[in-house]
């Protein structure tokens, strides 16, 4: 789904964490954005991996795009892009959203430096990410980047590296990295 325009906000982040931890930055940023918007009374949640969704319908309203690079040290650019005009109406204070993202990134980076991410970059935030993902435990589909359905089942979990697990009706557990698929609510009756 294409965005309705340019980024609503763009942040340059320079968390002082090992290069490998940057893999978790998109998850941290979307969690910070959702938390900030919830503090404004919005009923939003996370759509794995980096989407902001209506917490009731799981309709994607916006998404985050995070790209890392190196210029006098590691950095990442985090952009919030709206998919629906309705999302623009929900967001009354972009500075609050920016501050929420920065606060979450700073907290995560501190925990990474303290050794809490040794098992994987999402370890310090995974519980909060779970709590903000309304589709967990519900019927879902893994979707290829071209929009076709890859697999259907129950959205069973997310690991400390950010991979999503879908449990099929046959009981198989399939894992997906963000590059392979996205997860959406099942469209089957």
PDB file of C-alpha atoms in Angstrom:
ATOM      1  CA  UNK A   1       0.000   0.000   0.000  1.00  0.00           C
ATOM      2  CA  UNK A   2       1.446   3.336  -0.984  1.00  0.00           C
ATOM      3  CA  UNK A   3       1.701   6.299   1.328  1.00  0.00           C
ATOM      4  CA  UNK A   4      -0.522   9.302   0.763  1.00  0.00           C
ATOM      5  CA  UNK A   5       2.466  11.661   0.620  1.00  0.00           C
ATOM      6  CA  UNK A   6       5.879  12.356   2.046  1.00  0.00           C
ATOM      7  CA  UNK A   7       6.937  11.496   5.565  1.00  0.00           C
ATOM      8  CA  UNK A   8       4.956  13.060   8.398  1.00  0.00           C
ATOM      9  CA  UNK A   9       8.164  13.103  10.378  1.00  0.00           C
ATOM     10  CA  UNK A  10      11.777  12.134   9.876  1.00  0.00           C
ATOM     11  CA  UNK A  11      14.307  11.559  12.643  1.00  0.00           C
ATOM     12  CA  UNK A  12      18.012  10.853  12.543  1.00  0.00           C
ATOM     13  CA  UNK A  13      18.936   8.547  15.402  1.00  0.00           C
ATOM     14  CA  UNK A  14      22.426   7.692  16.656  1.00  0.00           C
ATOM     15  CA  UNK A  15      22.011   5.140  19.437  1.00  0.00           C
ATOM     16  CA  UNK A  16      25.371   4.058  20.791  1.00  0.00           C
ATOM     17  CA  UNK A  17      24.889   0.321  20.390  1.00  0.00           C
ATOM     18  CA  UNK A  18      26.806  -2.379  18.492  1.00  0.00           C
ATOM     19  CA  UNK A  19      26.151  -2.495  14.754  1.00  0.00           C
ATOM     20  CA  UNK A  20      24.270  -5.805  15.016  1.00  0.00           C
ATOM     21  CA  UNK A  21      21.744  -4.263  17.405  1.00  0.00           C
ATOM     22  CA  UNK A  22      20.625  -1.817  14.703  1.00  0.00           C
ATOM     23  CA  UNK A  23      18.570  -4.691  13.289  1.00  0.00           C
ATOM     24  CA  UNK A  24      16.087  -4.091  16.128  1.00  0.00           C
ATOM     25  CA  UNK A  25      15.744  -0.341  15.634  1.00  0.00           C
ATOM     26  CA  UNK A  26      12.593  -0.442  13.466  1.00  0.00           C
ATOM     27  CA  UNK A  27      10.757  -2.419  16.152  1.00  0.00           C
ATOM     28  CA  UNK A  28      11.881   0.040  18.817  1.00  0.00           C
ATOM     29  CA  UNK A  29      10.790   3.051  16.748  1.00  0.00           C
ATOM     30  CA  UNK A  30       7.319   1.698  15.939  1.00  0.00           C
ATOM     31  CA  UNK A  31       6.809   0.829  19.615  1.00  0.00           C
ATOM     32  CA  UNK A  32       7.773   4.384  20.611  1.00  0.00           C
ATOM     33  CA  UNK A  33       5.392   5.865  18.026  1.00  0.00           C
ATOM     34  CA  UNK A  34       2.469   3.677  19.129  1.00  0.00           C
ATOM     35  CA  UNK A  35       3.102   4.423  22.809  1.00  0.00           C
ATOM     36  CA  UNK A  36       3.195   8.167  22.115  1.00  0.00           C
ATOM     37  CA  UNK A  37      -0.055   8.057  20.125  1.00  0.00           C
ATOM     38  CA  UNK A  38      -1.743   5.926  22.785  1.00  0.00           C
ATOM     39  CA  UNK A  39      -0.785   8.589  25.330  1.00  0.00           C
ATOM     40  CA  UNK A  40      -2.892  10.975  23.209  1.00  0.00           C
ATOM     41  CA  UNK A  41      -5.852   8.619  23.552  1.00  0.00           C
ATOM     42  CA  UNK A  42      -5.557   6.923  20.157  1.00  0.00           C
ATOM     43  CA  UNK A  43      -6.552   3.248  19.914  1.00  0.00           C
ATOM     44  CA  UNK A  44      -3.575   2.136  17.837  1.00  0.00           C
ATOM     45  CA  UNK A  45      -1.394  -0.940  17.837  1.00  0.00           C
ATOM     46  CA  UNK A  46       1.558  -2.435  16.005  1.00  0.00           C
ATOM     47  CA  UNK A  47       1.103  -4.417  12.821  1.00  0.00           C
ATOM     48  CA  UNK A  48       4.173  -6.612  12.470  1.00  0.00           C
ATOM     49  CA  UNK A  49       6.757  -5.545  11.683  1.00  0.00           C
ATOM     50  CA  UNK A  50       6.640  -1.735  11.417  1.00  0.00           C
ATOM     51  CA  UNK A  51       3.019  -0.716  10.827  1.00  0.00           C
ATOM     52  CA  UNK A  52       0.681   1.382  12.939  1.00  0.00           C
ATOM     53  CA  UNK A  53      -2.788  -0.171  12.872  1.00  0.00           C
ATOM     54  CA  UNK A  54      -6.252   0.453  14.233  1.00  0.00           C
ATOM     55  CA  UNK A  55      -6.259  -1.700  17.394  1.00  0.00           C
ATOM     56  CA  UNK A  56      -9.807  -2.952  16.737  1.00  0.00           C
ATOM     57  CA  UNK A  57      -9.774  -3.673  13.000  1.00  0.00           C
ATOM     58  CA  UNK A  58      -6.022  -4.159  12.412  1.00  0.00           C
ATOM     59  CA  UNK A  59      -6.340  -1.828   9.413  1.00  0.00           C
ATOM     60  CA  UNK A  60      -2.946  -0.385   8.510  1.00  0.00           C
ATOM     61  CA  UNK A  61      -2.988   3.398   8.890  1.00  0.00           C
ATOM     62  CA  UNK A  62       0.723   4.241   8.701  1.00  0.00           C
ATOM     63  CA  UNK A  63       4.130   2.634   8.722  1.00  0.00           C
ATOM     64  CA  UNK A  64       7.685   3.366   9.696  1.00  0.00           C
ATOM     65  CA  UNK A  65      10.626   3.151   7.371  1.00  0.00           C
ATOM     66  CA  UNK A  66      14.005   2.827   9.064  1.00  0.00           C
ATOM     67  CA  UNK A  67      17.281   2.856   7.160  1.00  0.00           C
ATOM     68  CA  UNK A  68      20.703   2.608   8.742  1.00  0.00           C
ATOM     69  CA  UNK A  69      23.966   4.000   7.470  1.00  0.00           C
ATOM     70  CA  UNK A  70      27.426   5.107   8.450  1.00  0.00           C
ATOM     71  CA  UNK A  71      28.728   8.672   8.440  1.00  0.00           C
ATOM     72  CA  UNK A  72      31.130   9.515  11.269  1.00  0.00           C
ATOM     73  CA  UNK A  73      29.502   6.610  13.133  1.00  0.00           C
ATOM     74  CA  UNK A  74      26.389   4.519  12.768  1.00  0.00           C
ATOM     75  CA  UNK A  75      23.044   6.274  12.357  1.00  0.00           C
ATOM     76  CA  UNK A  76      19.515   5.471  11.270  1.00  0.00           C
ATOM     77  CA  UNK A  77      16.789   7.530   9.677  1.00  0.00           C
ATOM     78  CA  UNK A  78      13.274   6.823  10.922  1.00  0.00           C
ATOM     79  CA  UNK A  79      10.360   8.120   8.853  1.00  0.00           C
ATOM     80  CA  UNK A  80       6.653   7.951   9.678  1.00  0.00           C
ATOM     81  CA  UNK A  81       4.490   7.637   6.556  1.00  0.00           C
ATOM     82  CA  UNK A  82       0.676   7.756   6.554  1.00  0.00           C
ATOM     83  CA  UNK A  83      -1.309   5.298   4.434  1.00  0.00           C
ATOM     84  CA  UNK A  84      -4.692   6.813   5.164  1.00  0.00           C
ATOM     85  CA  UNK A  85      -5.795  10.436   5.348  1.00  0.00           C
ATOM     86  CA  UNK A  86      -7.603   9.453   8.548  1.00  0.00           C
ATOM     87  CA  UNK A  87      -4.234   8.839  10.199  1.00  0.00           C
ATOM     88  CA  UNK A  88      -3.232  12.462   9.617  1.00  0.00           C
ATOM     89  CA  UNK A  89      -6.388  13.507  11.496  1.00  0.00           C
ATOM     90  CA  UNK A  90      -5.471  11.242  14.452  1.00  0.00           C
ATOM     91  CA  UNK A  91      -2.032  12.761  14.930  1.00  0.00           C
ATOM     92  CA  UNK A  92      -2.369  16.089  16.692  1.00  0.00           C
ATOM     93  CA  UNK A  93       1.192  16.427  17.939  1.00  0.00           C
ATOM     94  CA  UNK A  94       4.070  15.117  15.808  1.00  0.00           C
ATOM     95  CA  UNK A  95       6.592  16.487  18.318  1.00  0.00           C
ATOM     96  CA  UNK A  96       5.077  14.172  20.923  1.00  0.00           C
ATOM     97  CA  UNK A  97       5.464  11.239  18.510  1.00  0.00           C
ATOM     98  CA  UNK A  98       9.091  12.199  17.787  1.00  0.00           C
ATOM     99  CA  UNK A  99       9.801  12.488  21.506  1.00  0.00           C
ATOM    100  CA  UNK A 100       8.160   9.103  22.118  1.00  0.00           C
ATOM    101  CA  UNK A 101      10.353   7.437  19.490  1.00  0.00           C
ATOM    102  CA  UNK A 102      13.504   9.112  20.803  1.00  0.00           C
ATOM    103  CA  UNK A 103      12.650   8.217  24.406  1.00  0.00           C
ATOM    104  CA  UNK A 104      12.062   4.566  23.491  1.00  0.00           C
ATOM    105  CA  UNK A 105      15.289   4.408  21.444  1.00  0.00           C
ATOM    106  CA  UNK A 106      17.306   5.957  24.295  1.00  0.00           C
ATOM    107  CA  UNK A 107      15.845   3.503  26.820  1.00  0.00           C
ATOM    108  CA  UNK A 108      16.494   0.543  24.505  1.00  0.00           C
ATOM    109  CA  UNK A 109      20.075   1.662  23.785  1.00  0.00           C
ATOM    110  CA  UNK A 110      20.784   1.927  27.513  1.00  0.00           C
ATOM    111  CA  UNK A 111      19.516  -1.627  28.028  1.00  0.00           C
ATOM    112  CA  UNK A 112      21.544  -2.911  25.064  1.00  0.00           C
ATOM    113  CA  UNK A 113      24.700  -1.340  26.537  1.00  0.00           C
ATOM    114  CA  UNK A 114      23.852  -2.936  29.903  1.00  0.00           C
ATOM    115  CA  UNK A 115      23.908  -6.389  28.267  1.00  0.00           C
ATOM    116  CA  UNK A 116      20.149  -6.998  28.158  1.00  0.00           C
ATOM    117  CA  UNK A 117      20.191  -7.663  24.404  1.00  0.00           C
ATOM    118  CA  UNK A 118      22.831 -10.396  24.339  1.00  0.00           C
ATOM    119  CA  UNK A 119      20.230 -12.973  23.256  1.00  0.00           C
ATOM    120  CA  UNK A 120      18.889 -10.677  20.505  1.00  0.00           C
ATOM    121  CA  UNK A 121      18.208  -6.994  19.817  1.00  0.00           C
ATOM    122  CA  UNK A 122      14.513  -7.130  20.751  1.00  0.00           C
ATOM    123  CA  UNK A 123      15.028  -8.759  24.154  1.00  0.00           C
ATOM    124  CA  UNK A 124      14.741  -5.441  26.086  1.00  0.00           C
ATOM    125  CA  UNK A 125      11.420  -4.465  24.434  1.00  0.00           C
ATOM    126  CA  UNK A 126       9.816  -7.734  23.346  1.00  0.00           C
ATOM    127  CA  UNK A 127       7.215  -7.901  26.123  1.00  0.00           C
ATOM    128  CA  UNK A 128       6.036  -4.351  25.392  1.00  0.00           C
ATOM    129  CA  UNK A 129       6.043  -5.020  21.626  1.00  0.00           C
ATOM    130  CA  UNK A 130       3.849  -8.115  22.232  1.00  0.00           C
ATOM    131  CA  UNK A 131       1.427  -6.082  24.327  1.00  0.00           C
ATOM    132  CA  UNK A 132       1.119  -3.463  21.566  1.00  0.00           C
ATOM    133  CA  UNK A 133       0.468  -6.040  18.779  1.00  0.00           C
ATOM    134  CA  UNK A 134      -3.291  -6.733  18.734  1.00  0.00           C
ATOM    135  CA  UNK A 135      -3.156  -9.469  16.077  1.00  0.00           C
ATOM    136  CA  UNK A 136      -1.086 -11.872  18.203  1.00  0.00           C
ATOM    137  CA  UNK A 137      -3.033 -15.060  18.913  1.00  0.00           C
ATOM    138  CA  UNK A 138      -5.562 -14.360  16.149  1.00  0.00           C
ATOM    139  CA  UNK A 139      -6.117 -15.692  12.607  1.00  0.00           C
ATOM    140  CA  UNK A 140      -3.579 -14.123  10.261  1.00  0.00           C
ATOM    141  CA  UNK A 141      -1.906 -14.391   6.885  1.00  0.00           C
ATOM    142  CA  UNK A 142       1.734 -14.023   5.904  1.00  0.00           C
ATOM    143  CA  UNK A 143       1.867 -11.848   2.806  1.00  0.00           C
ATOM    144  CA  UNK A 144       4.652 -11.808   0.206  1.00  0.00           C
ATOM    145  CA  UNK A 145       6.012  -8.348  -0.703  1.00  0.00           C
ATOM    146  CA  UNK A 146       3.998  -8.586  -3.966  1.00  0.00           C
ATOM    147  CA  UNK A 147       0.732  -8.852  -1.981  1.00  0.00           C
ATOM    148  CA  UNK A 148       0.044 -12.574  -2.475  1.00  0.00           C
ATOM    149  CA  UNK A 149      -0.775 -14.815   0.471  1.00  0.00           C
ATOM    150  CA  UNK A 150       2.143 -17.059   1.478  1.00  0.00           C
ATOM    151  CA  UNK A 151       0.519 -18.908   4.393  1.00  0.00           C
ATOM    152  CA  UNK A 152      -2.463 -18.729   6.743  1.00  0.00           C
ATOM    153  CA  UNK A 153      -2.810 -19.666  10.383  1.00  0.00           C
ATOM    154  CA  UNK A 154      -2.597 -18.098  13.824  1.00  0.00           C
ATOM    155  CA  UNK A 155      -0.110 -15.325  14.550  1.00  0.00           C
ATOM    156  CA  UNK A 156       1.728 -17.236  17.268  1.00  0.00           C
ATOM    157  CA  UNK A 157       4.621 -15.006  18.262  1.00  0.00           C
ATOM    158  CA  UNK A 158       7.673 -12.868  17.621  1.00  0.00           C
ATOM    159  CA  UNK A 159      11.205 -13.851  18.586  1.00  0.00           C
ATOM    160  CA  UNK A 160      14.054 -11.738  19.961  1.00  0.00           C
ATOM    161  CA  UNK A 161      15.379 -11.199  16.426  1.00  0.00           C
ATOM    162  CA  UNK A 162      12.019  -9.867  15.213  1.00  0.00           C
ATOM    163  CA  UNK A 163      10.910 -12.912  13.223  1.00  0.00           C
ATOM    164  CA  UNK A 164       7.173 -13.603  13.250  1.00  0.00           C
ATOM    165  CA  UNK A 165       5.766 -17.097  13.771  1.00  0.00           C
ATOM    166  CA  UNK A 166       2.583 -18.290  12.099  1.00  0.00           C
ATOM    167  CA  UNK A 167       1.076 -21.618  13.257  1.00  0.00           C
ATOM    168  CA  UNK A 168      -0.841 -23.362  10.463  1.00  0.00           C
ATOM    169  CA  UNK A 169      -3.981 -25.468  10.972  1.00  0.00           C
ATOM    170  CA  UNK A 170      -1.746 -28.537  10.566  1.00  0.00           C
ATOM    171  CA  UNK A 171       0.311 -27.397  13.552  1.00  0.00           C
ATOM    172  CA  UNK A 172       3.416 -26.372  11.591  1.00  0.00           C
ATOM    173  CA  UNK A 173       5.189 -23.263  12.815  1.00  0.00           C
ATOM    174  CA  UNK A 174       6.508 -21.026  10.048  1.00  0.00           C
ATOM    175  CA  UNK A 175       8.922 -18.169  10.779  1.00  0.00           C
ATOM    176  CA  UNK A 176       9.209 -15.032   8.678  1.00  0.00           C
ATOM    177  CA  UNK A 177      11.724 -12.212   8.619  1.00  0.00           C
ATOM    178  CA  UNK A 178      10.411  -8.739   7.667  1.00  0.00           C
ATOM    179  CA  UNK A 179      12.167  -9.029   4.296  1.00  0.00           C
ATOM    180  CA  UNK A 180      10.135 -12.152   3.475  1.00  0.00           C
ATOM    181  CA  UNK A 181       6.607 -11.221   4.485  1.00  0.00           C
ATOM    182  CA  UNK A 182       4.258  -9.037   6.441  1.00  0.00           C
ATOM    183  CA  UNK A 183       1.439 -10.266   8.671  1.00  0.00           C
ATOM    184  CA  UNK A 184      -2.163  -9.114   8.319  1.00  0.00           C
ATOM    185  CA  UNK A 185      -5.489 -10.224   9.740  1.00  0.00           C
ATOM    186  CA  UNK A 186      -6.908 -13.237   7.925  1.00  0.00           C
ATOM    187  CA  UNK A 187      -9.337 -12.376   5.170  1.00  0.00           C
ATOM    188  CA  UNK A 188     -10.859 -15.845   5.184  1.00  0.00           C
ATOM    189  CA  UNK A 189     -14.413 -16.133   6.569  1.00  0.00           C
TER     190      UNK A 189
END
